[in-house]
Every structure is written in structure tokens, then in C-alpha cells.
Amino acid sequence: AQSVTQLDSHVSVSEGTPVLLRCNYSSSYSPSLFWYVQHPNKGLQLLLKYTSAATLVKGINGFEAEFKKSETSFHLTKPSAHMSDAAEYFCVVSRTGTASKLTFGTGTRLQVTL
Amino acid sequence: DVKVTQSSRYLVKRTGEKVFLECVQDMDHENMFWYRQDPGLGLRLIYFSYDVKMKEKGDIPEGYSVSREKKERFSLILESASTNQTSMYLCASGRSYSYEQYFGPGTRLTVT
């Protein structure tokens, strides 16, 4: 079965400093991987996706993630945090079977301070 | 832009009531999903549908049922609401050949 582990439930950074949100995955095949973001009282929005093309994936709002098969990791980074980045972030892995299902991590809450 | 709408943002129901949560998507997507979101647990799949009148159980289907009579609409039904079903419920849709899912804003259900 496929699974993801988000290594930090909370991350706090200062505005203008780098962001690193860590995710490890487990899959018996070559998965698709995603990061979704959820701002307070909003639905989830796709930030970026990896689907076996380039291992470094660029997303919206300056975020990027690197797929590392040897480390089974898909960490999310951003060079410089902005106050508007404060949100909850979910690492997600694809599942096999009917209807293109996904398995979500437990989420990392990013706090950005002045 | 894909739009997924949910019938209510906030809902308060009493224990034992029958509850309907409705979801509508406007992009002719084949797949539709219902999740519940709880702090520290992420999103867990309740049910999904890959076509009209077709449905399959997800990871936590107990206490829930679904209905998909039209392609654009997917309903989640709590036959007899219980306090442990207090949660945020998220609906999503997607194309049959894609893992990408589009989410509605969620319904925060409180059962008292």
C-alpha cells in the first residue's frame, strides 16, 4: 500500500527565510506525488505535482519540490517565506486501482512570523 | 476554472438526524470523492464514484452512504448522525485518467 509521512506537524519560519517541509513516501511502484495547500477556511489547492518527468518540480507561488527516489523523499521548499504562505500543507501520493485515488499525509502547519 | 461547490459551509445537526451533504462540479469530471478532515489525521477517503450510479467504499465508509444520480452531483448521506461524525467534509472531483483532484471549500459539520 502507498503511504506518505510528513515529518513535521508544525514548522515556524521568519518572513524572508527559506521554507523546508519534509515528506517521505512509500510505494511499490513509481508513484505520482503532489503537494496541496489549504489556507484557513479554504479548500485544498494544488501546489505542484510530480508525474515521472523532471525530478525537480516547480509549483505556484515560488514553491518547488524534488523527487529523490533513493531517499523516497519529496520535500517542499521555497527560498523566501512570505506571510501569505502561512497555511497547512499536505503531501499526497497516488494509489493504484479504480478512480485515481490519493493518499494524504497528516499535514504540516506552516507559521510565518515577522 | 474548475469549480466544485458544496451546499453548506457550516451545518449543525442533532444526534440521530439524517444529514445530506451535496457537492456539485462544473467540469464534467468522471471521478468524485468525499473526504473527512480531522486535525492530525489529514484527509481520509470516505467514498468515491467513478461514474454515474457507480460508487466504491473508501477507507472509512462506516456510517455513511453516497448517491450519484447525475454526473455533476455527488451526495454524502449520514443515515443517523453521531457525535463522532463531527468533522470537516471535503468534496473533490477529477478526470478519470488523472490523479489531480479539485476540491470544494468544505462543510464543517457539528453533531450535538
PDB file of C-alpha atoms in Angstrom:
ATOM      1  CA  ALA A   1       0.000   0.000   0.000  1.00  0.00           C
ATOM      2  CA  GLN A   2       1.088   3.540  -0.651  1.00  0.00           C
ATOM      3  CA  SER A   3       1.694   5.966   2.197  1.00  0.00           C
ATOM      4  CA  VAL A   4       3.280   9.303   2.972  1.00  0.00           C
ATOM      5  CA  THR A   5       4.872  10.566   6.160  1.00  0.00           C
ATOM      6  CA  GLN A   6       5.126  14.263   6.824  1.00  0.00           C
ATOM      7  CA  LEU A   7       7.968  14.552   9.266  1.00  0.00           C
ATOM      8  CA  ASP A   8       6.876  17.790  10.955  1.00  0.00           C
ATOM      9  CA  SER A   9       3.386  18.654  12.136  1.00  0.00           C
ATOM     10  CA  HIS A  10       4.339  22.313  12.665  1.00  0.00           C
ATOM     11  CA  VAL A  11       7.064  24.461  11.092  1.00  0.00           C
ATOM     12  CA  SER A  12       7.716  28.074  12.031  1.00  0.00           C
ATOM     13  CA  VAL A  13       9.912  30.391   9.944  1.00  0.00           C
ATOM     14  CA  SER A  14      10.580  34.091   9.799  1.00  0.00           C
ATOM     15  CA  GLU A  15       9.435  36.081   6.802  1.00  0.00           C
ATOM     16  CA  GLY A  16      12.167  36.157   4.163  1.00  0.00           C
ATOM     17  CA  THR A  17      13.857  32.935   5.326  1.00  0.00           C
ATOM     18  CA  PRO A  18      13.765  29.581   3.481  1.00  0.00           C
ATOM     19  CA  VAL A  19      10.978  27.067   3.917  1.00  0.00           C
ATOM     20  CA  LEU A  20      11.508  23.299   4.068  1.00  0.00           C
ATOM     21  CA  LEU A  21       8.576  20.944   4.573  1.00  0.00           C
ATOM     22  CA  ARG A  22       9.629  17.313   4.646  1.00  0.00           C
ATOM     23  CA  CYS A  23       7.793  14.340   3.148  1.00  0.00           C
ATOM     24  CA  ASN A  24       8.779  10.695   2.755  1.00  0.00           C
ATOM     25  CA  TYR A  25       6.710   8.291   0.714  1.00  0.00           C
ATOM     26  CA  SER A  26       6.292   4.564   0.425  1.00  0.00           C
ATOM     27  CA  SER A  27       5.134   2.932  -2.773  1.00  0.00           C
ATOM     28  CA  SER A  28       5.644  -0.381  -4.503  1.00  0.00           C
ATOM     29  CA  TYR A  29       5.615   1.269  -7.907  1.00  0.00           C
ATOM     30  CA  SER A  30       6.590   4.629  -9.398  1.00  0.00           C
ATOM     31  CA  PRO A  31       4.044   6.957  -7.887  1.00  0.00           C
ATOM     32  CA  SER A  32       2.714  10.375  -8.707  1.00  0.00           C
ATOM     33  CA  LEU A  33       3.316  12.810  -5.857  1.00  0.00           C
ATOM     34  CA  PHE A  34       1.635  16.075  -5.025  1.00  0.00           C
ATOM     35  CA  TRP A  35       1.696  18.930  -2.581  1.00  0.00           C
ATOM     36  CA  TYR A  36      -1.589  20.616  -1.754  1.00  0.00           C
ATOM     37  CA  VAL A  37      -2.033  23.771   0.325  1.00  0.00           C
ATOM     38  CA  GLN A  38      -5.002  24.728   2.470  1.00  0.00           C
ATOM     39  CA  HIS A  39      -5.361  28.300   3.656  1.00  0.00           C
ATOM     40  CA  PRO A  40      -7.580  28.940   6.685  1.00  0.00           C
ATOM     41  CA  ASN A  41     -11.242  28.255   5.948  1.00  0.00           C
ATOM     42  CA  LYS A  42     -10.494  27.391   2.347  1.00  0.00           C
ATOM     43  CA  GLY A  43     -10.497  24.238   0.251  1.00  0.00           C
ATOM     44  CA  LEU A  44      -7.321  22.498  -0.876  1.00  0.00           C
ATOM     45  CA  GLN A  45      -5.379  23.897  -3.794  1.00  0.00           C
ATOM     46  CA  LEU A  46      -2.816  22.009  -5.853  1.00  0.00           C
ATOM     47  CA  LEU A  47       0.645  23.497  -5.328  1.00  0.00           C
ATOM     48  CA  LEU A  48       2.660  21.182  -7.582  1.00  0.00           C
ATOM     49  CA  LYS A  49       2.818  17.634  -8.906  1.00  0.00           C
ATOM     50  CA  TYR A  50       5.428  15.058  -9.892  1.00  0.00           C
ATOM     51  CA  THR A  51       4.425  12.535 -12.543  1.00  0.00           C
ATOM     52  CA  SER A  52       7.722  10.865 -13.548  1.00  0.00           C
ATOM     53  CA  ALA A  53       9.050  13.633 -15.752  1.00  0.00           C
ATOM     54  CA  ALA A  54      11.639  16.079 -14.338  1.00  0.00           C
ATOM     55  CA  THR A  55      12.603  15.280 -10.749  1.00  0.00           C
ATOM     56  CA  LEU A  56      12.667  18.964  -9.764  1.00  0.00           C
ATOM     57  CA  VAL A  57       9.137  20.270  -9.943  1.00  0.00           C
ATOM     58  CA  LYS A  58       8.163  23.914  -9.824  1.00  0.00           C
ATOM     59  CA  GLY A  59       4.814  24.977  -8.498  1.00  0.00           C
ATOM     60  CA  ILE A  60       2.834  28.095  -7.831  1.00  0.00           C
ATOM     61  CA  ASN A  61       3.914  30.959  -5.561  1.00  0.00           C
ATOM     62  CA  GLY A  62       7.626  30.120  -5.788  1.00  0.00           C
ATOM     63  CA  PHE A  63       7.425  26.642  -4.278  1.00  0.00           C
ATOM     64  CA  GLU A  64       9.310  23.674  -5.653  1.00  0.00           C
ATOM     65  CA  ALA A  65       9.893  20.052  -4.708  1.00  0.00           C
ATOM     66  CA  GLU A  66      12.479  17.470  -5.628  1.00  0.00           C
ATOM     67  CA  PHE A  67      11.675  13.813  -6.149  1.00  0.00           C
ATOM     68  CA  LYS A  68      14.515  11.659  -4.759  1.00  0.00           C
ATOM     69  CA  LYS A  69      13.876   8.000  -5.402  1.00  0.00           C
ATOM     70  CA  SER A  70      16.950   6.808  -3.492  1.00  0.00           C
ATOM     71  CA  GLU A  71      15.733   8.624  -0.382  1.00  0.00           C
ATOM     72  CA  THR A  72      11.997   8.105  -1.054  1.00  0.00           C
ATOM     73  CA  SER A  73      11.524  11.783  -0.351  1.00  0.00           C
ATOM     74  CA  PHE A  74       9.571  14.645  -1.890  1.00  0.00           C
ATOM     75  CA  HIS A  75      10.418  17.684   0.220  1.00  0.00           C
ATOM     76  CA  LEU A  76       8.803  21.058  -0.451  1.00  0.00           C
ATOM     77  CA  THR A  77      10.969  24.178  -0.460  1.00  0.00           C
ATOM     78  CA  LYS A  78      10.723  27.902  -1.028  1.00  0.00           C
ATOM     79  CA  PRO A  79      13.704  30.271  -0.937  1.00  0.00           C
ATOM     80  CA  SER A  80      11.979  33.097   0.907  1.00  0.00           C
ATOM     81  CA  ALA A  81       8.820  32.809   3.007  1.00  0.00           C
ATOM     82  CA  HIS A  82       6.028  35.340   2.795  1.00  0.00           C
ATOM     83  CA  MET A  83       3.333  35.983   5.360  1.00  0.00           C
ATOM     84  CA  SER A  84       0.744  34.749   2.866  1.00  0.00           C
ATOM     85  CA  ASP A  85       2.416  31.303   2.870  1.00  0.00           C
ATOM     86  CA  ALA A  86       1.035  30.572   6.337  1.00  0.00           C
ATOM     87  CA  ALA A  87      -1.257  27.583   5.752  1.00  0.00           C
ATOM     88  CA  GLU A  88      -1.456  23.826   6.083  1.00  0.00           C
ATOM     89  CA  TYR A  89       0.431  21.757   3.534  1.00  0.00           C
ATOM     90  CA  PHE A  90      -0.337  18.181   2.558  1.00  0.00           C
ATOM     91  CA  CYS A  91       1.975  15.724   0.834  1.00  0.00           C
ATOM     92  CA  VAL A  92      -0.015  13.271  -1.273  1.00  0.00           C
ATOM     93  CA  VAL A  93       0.775  10.031  -3.121  1.00  0.00           C
ATOM     94  CA  SER A  94      -1.221   8.303  -5.839  1.00  0.00           C
ATOM     95  CA  ARG A  95      -2.763   4.879  -5.317  1.00  0.00           C
ATOM     96  CA  THR A  96      -3.296   2.035  -7.753  1.00  0.00           C
ATOM     97  CA  GLY A  97      -6.776   0.811  -8.601  1.00  0.00           C
ATOM     98  CA  THR A  98     -10.047   2.423  -9.531  1.00  0.00           C
ATOM     99  CA  ALA A  99     -10.654   6.121  -9.958  1.00  0.00           C
ATOM    100  CA  SER A 100      -7.206   7.634  -9.443  1.00  0.00           C
ATOM    101  CA  LYS A 101      -7.344   7.725  -5.671  1.00  0.00           C
ATOM    102  CA  LEU A 102      -4.904   9.581  -3.458  1.00  0.00           C
ATOM    103  CA  THR A 103      -3.420   9.013  -0.011  1.00  0.00           C
ATOM    104  CA  PHE A 104      -2.846  12.152   2.044  1.00  0.00           C
ATOM    105  CA  GLY A 105      -0.253  12.839   4.686  1.00  0.00           C
ATOM    106  CA  THR A 106      -1.301  14.207   8.046  1.00  0.00           C
ATOM    107  CA  GLY A 107      -0.312  17.753   7.143  1.00  0.00           C
ATOM    108  CA  THR A 108       2.283  20.330   8.176  1.00  0.00           C
ATOM    109  CA  ARG A 109       1.137  23.652   9.513  1.00  0.00           C
ATOM    110  CA  LEU A 110       3.458  26.437   8.384  1.00  0.00           C
ATOM    111  CA  GLN A 111       3.641  29.523  10.552  1.00  0.00           C
ATOM    112  CA  VAL A 112       5.388  32.636   9.204  1.00  0.00           C
ATOM    113  CA  THR A 113       6.451  35.292  11.683  1.00  0.00           C
ATOM    114  CA  LEU A 114       7.675  38.842  11.178  1.00  0.00           C
TER     115      LEU A 114
ATOM    116  CA  ASP B   1     -11.548  27.336 -13.891  1.00  0.00           C
ATOM    117  CA  VAL B   2     -12.823  24.178 -12.273  1.00  0.00           C
ATOM    118  CA  LYS B   3     -15.461  24.874  -9.720  1.00  0.00           C
ATOM    119  CA  VAL B   4     -16.558  22.486  -7.004  1.00  0.00           C
ATOM    120  CA  THR B   5     -19.300  23.752  -4.747  1.00  0.00           C
ATOM    121  CA  GLN B   6     -20.677  22.312  -1.543  1.00  0.00           C
ATOM    122  CA  SER B   7     -24.182  23.002  -0.308  1.00  0.00           C
ATOM    123  CA  SER B   8     -23.269  24.405   3.105  1.00  0.00           C
ATOM    124  CA  ARG B   9     -20.160  25.856   4.769  1.00  0.00           C
ATOM    125  CA  TYR B  10     -21.406  25.196   8.280  1.00  0.00           C
ATOM    126  CA  LEU B  11     -24.013  22.741   9.487  1.00  0.00           C
ATOM    127  CA  VAL B  12     -25.234  21.838  12.972  1.00  0.00           C
ATOM    128  CA  LYS B  13     -27.300  18.697  13.419  1.00  0.00           C
ATOM    129  CA  ARG B  14     -28.568  16.636  16.325  1.00  0.00           C
ATOM    130  CA  THR B  15     -27.597  13.060  17.086  1.00  0.00           C
ATOM    131  CA  GLY B  16     -29.760  10.621  15.147  1.00  0.00           C
ATOM    132  CA  GLU B  17     -30.714  13.048  12.381  1.00  0.00           C
ATOM    133  CA  LYS B  18     -30.297  12.136   8.731  1.00  0.00           C
ATOM    134  CA  VAL B  19     -27.834  14.502   7.100  1.00  0.00           C
ATOM    135  CA  PHE B  20     -27.303  15.243   3.417  1.00  0.00           C
ATOM    136  CA  LEU B  21     -24.162  16.932   2.127  1.00  0.00           C
ATOM    137  CA  GLU B  22     -24.234  17.878  -1.514  1.00  0.00           C
ATOM    138  CA  CYS B  23     -21.413  18.538  -3.939  1.00  0.00           C
ATOM    139  CA  VAL B  24     -21.599  19.859  -7.492  1.00  0.00           C
ATOM    140  CA  GLN B  25     -18.806  20.178 -10.058  1.00  0.00           C
ATOM    141  CA  ASP B  26     -18.994  22.023 -13.335  1.00  0.00           C
ATOM    142  CA  MET B  27     -16.153  20.421 -15.322  1.00  0.00           C
ATOM    143  CA  ASP B  28     -17.764  17.171 -16.471  1.00  0.00           C
ATOM    144  CA  HIS B  29     -15.339  15.142 -14.344  1.00  0.00           C
ATOM    145  CA  GLU B  30     -15.870  11.396 -14.173  1.00  0.00           C
ATOM    146  CA  ASN B  31     -14.490  10.938 -10.643  1.00  0.00           C
ATOM    147  CA  MET B  32     -15.881  12.419  -7.471  1.00  0.00           C
ATOM    148  CA  PHE B  33     -14.733  11.910  -3.895  1.00  0.00           C
ATOM    149  CA  TRP B  34     -15.825  12.558  -0.330  1.00  0.00           C
ATOM    150  CA  TYR B  35     -13.215  13.007   2.405  1.00  0.00           C
ATOM    151  CA  ARG B  36     -13.323  13.935   6.024  1.00  0.00           C
ATOM    152  CA  GLN B  37     -10.577  16.048   7.522  1.00  0.00           C
ATOM    153  CA  ASP B  38      -9.660  15.848  11.192  1.00  0.00           C
ATOM    154  CA  PRO B  39      -6.729  17.536  12.972  1.00  0.00           C
ATOM    155  CA  GLY B  40      -3.627  15.369  12.937  1.00  0.00           C
ATOM    156  CA  LEU B  41      -5.212  12.787  10.641  1.00  0.00           C
ATOM    157  CA  GLY B  42      -5.104  14.575   7.310  1.00  0.00           C
ATOM    158  CA  LEU B  43      -7.787  13.704   4.772  1.00  0.00           C
ATOM    159  CA  ARG B  44      -9.378  10.268   4.811  1.00  0.00           C
ATOM    160  CA  LEU B  45     -11.401   8.925   1.915  1.00  0.00           C
ATOM    161  CA  ILE B  46     -14.991   8.014   2.751  1.00  0.00           C
ATOM    162  CA  TYR B  47     -16.449   7.082  -0.643  1.00  0.00           C
ATOM    163  CA  PHE B  48     -15.742   7.752  -4.254  1.00  0.00           C
ATOM    164  CA  SER B  49     -17.581   7.456  -7.546  1.00  0.00           C
ATOM    165  CA  TYR B  50     -16.060   6.885 -10.972  1.00  0.00           C
ATOM    166  CA  ASP B  51     -19.273   7.210 -12.973  1.00  0.00           C
ATOM    167  CA  VAL B  52     -22.967   7.902 -12.578  1.00  0.00           C
ATOM    168  CA  LYS B  53     -24.541   5.375 -10.197  1.00  0.00           C
ATOM    169  CA  MET B  54     -21.121   3.777  -9.622  1.00  0.00           C
ATOM    170  CA  LYS B  55     -19.555   4.020  -6.189  1.00  0.00           C
ATOM    171  CA  GLU B  56     -16.947   2.322  -4.090  1.00  0.00           C
ATOM    172  CA  LYS B  57     -16.099   2.425  -0.427  1.00  0.00           C
ATOM    173  CA  GLY B  58     -13.049   4.325   0.638  1.00  0.00           C
ATOM    174  CA  ASP B  59     -11.078   3.855   3.816  1.00  0.00           C
ATOM    175  CA  ILE B  60     -13.719   4.889   6.378  1.00  0.00           C
ATOM    176  CA  PRO B  61     -17.199   4.232   4.909  1.00  0.00           C
ATOM    177  CA  GLU B  62     -18.897   3.113   8.117  1.00  0.00           C
ATOM    178  CA  GLY B  63     -21.882   5.289   8.990  1.00  0.00           C
ATOM    179  CA  TYR B  64     -22.004   6.907   5.544  1.00  0.00           C
ATOM    180  CA  SER B  65     -23.619   6.290   2.192  1.00  0.00           C
ATOM    181  CA  VAL B  66     -23.484   8.163  -1.114  1.00  0.00           C
ATOM    182  CA  SER B  67     -25.577   8.844  -4.165  1.00  0.00           C
ATOM    183  CA  ARG B  68     -24.612   9.872  -7.670  1.00  0.00           C
ATOM    184  CA  GLU B  69     -27.636  10.144  -9.932  1.00  0.00           C
ATOM    185  CA  LYS B  70     -26.142  12.805 -12.210  1.00  0.00           C
ATOM    186  CA  LYS B  71     -22.563  13.206 -13.338  1.00  0.00           C
ATOM    187  CA  GLU B  72     -22.108  16.628 -11.801  1.00  0.00           C
ATOM    188  CA  ARG B  73     -23.596  15.874  -8.387  1.00  0.00           C
ATOM    189  CA  PHE B  74     -22.348  13.622  -5.580  1.00  0.00           C
ATOM    190  CA  SER B  75     -24.149  13.437  -2.259  1.00  0.00           C
ATOM    191  CA  LEU B  76     -22.897  12.167   1.065  1.00  0.00           C
ATOM    192  CA  ILE B  77     -25.524  10.837   3.464  1.00  0.00           C
ATOM    193  CA  LEU B  78     -25.223  10.284   7.176  1.00  0.00           C
ATOM    194  CA  GLU B  79     -28.128   7.950   7.900  1.00  0.00           C
ATOM    195  CA  SER B  80     -28.110   8.620  11.651  1.00  0.00           C
ATOM    196  CA  ALA B  81     -25.633  11.292  12.664  1.00  0.00           C
ATOM    197  CA  SER B  82     -23.425  10.648  15.658  1.00  0.00           C
ATOM    198  CA  THR B  83     -21.115  12.964  17.585  1.00  0.00           C
ATOM    199  CA  ASN B  84     -18.028  11.187  16.232  1.00  0.00           C
ATOM    200  CA  GLN B  85     -19.035  12.363  12.770  1.00  0.00           C
ATOM    201  CA  THR B  86     -18.370  15.964  13.752  1.00  0.00           C
ATOM    202  CA  SER B  87     -15.724  16.946  11.230  1.00  0.00           C
ATOM    203  CA  MET B  88     -14.828  18.941   8.127  1.00  0.00           C
ATOM    204  CA  TYR B  89     -16.130  17.246   4.976  1.00  0.00           C
ATOM    205  CA  LEU B  90     -14.424  17.912   1.664  1.00  0.00           C
ATOM    206  CA  CYS B  91     -15.658  17.014  -1.775  1.00  0.00           C
ATOM    207  CA  ALA B  92     -13.338  16.690  -4.777  1.00  0.00           C
ATOM    208  CA  SER B  93     -13.591  15.860  -8.460  1.00  0.00           C
ATOM    209  CA  GLY B  94     -11.154  14.785 -11.157  1.00  0.00           C
ATOM    210  CA  ARG B  95     -10.761  13.274 -14.603  1.00  0.00           C
ATOM    211  CA  SER B  96     -10.679   9.507 -14.908  1.00  0.00           C
ATOM    212  CA  TYR B  97      -7.163   9.488 -16.393  1.00  0.00           C
ATOM    213  CA  SER B  98      -5.641  11.973 -13.961  1.00  0.00           C
ATOM    214  CA  TYR B  99      -4.717  11.884 -10.294  1.00  0.00           C
ATOM    215  CA  GLU B 100      -5.244  15.620  -9.984  1.00  0.00           C
ATOM    216  CA  GLN B 101      -8.249  16.439  -7.826  1.00  0.00           C
ATOM    217  CA  TYR B 102     -10.105  19.718  -7.401  1.00  0.00           C
ATOM    218  CA  PHE B 103     -11.596  20.483  -4.034  1.00  0.00           C
ATOM    219  CA  GLY B 104     -14.636  22.312  -2.779  1.00  0.00           C
ATOM    220  CA  PRO B 105     -14.447  24.720   0.183  1.00  0.00           C
ATOM    221  CA  GLY B 106     -15.642  22.131   2.694  1.00  0.00           C
ATOM    222  CA  THR B 107     -18.580  21.736   5.057  1.00  0.00           C
ATOM    223  CA  ARG B 108     -17.912  21.932   8.764  1.00  0.00           C
ATOM    224  CA  LEU B 109     -20.468  19.620  10.354  1.00  0.00           C
ATOM    225  CA  THR B 110     -21.139  19.662  14.069  1.00  0.00           C
ATOM    226  CA  VAL B 111     -23.308  16.922  15.570  1.00  0.00           C
ATOM    227  CA  THR B 112     -24.610  17.680  19.050  1.00  0.00           C
TER     228      THR B 112
END
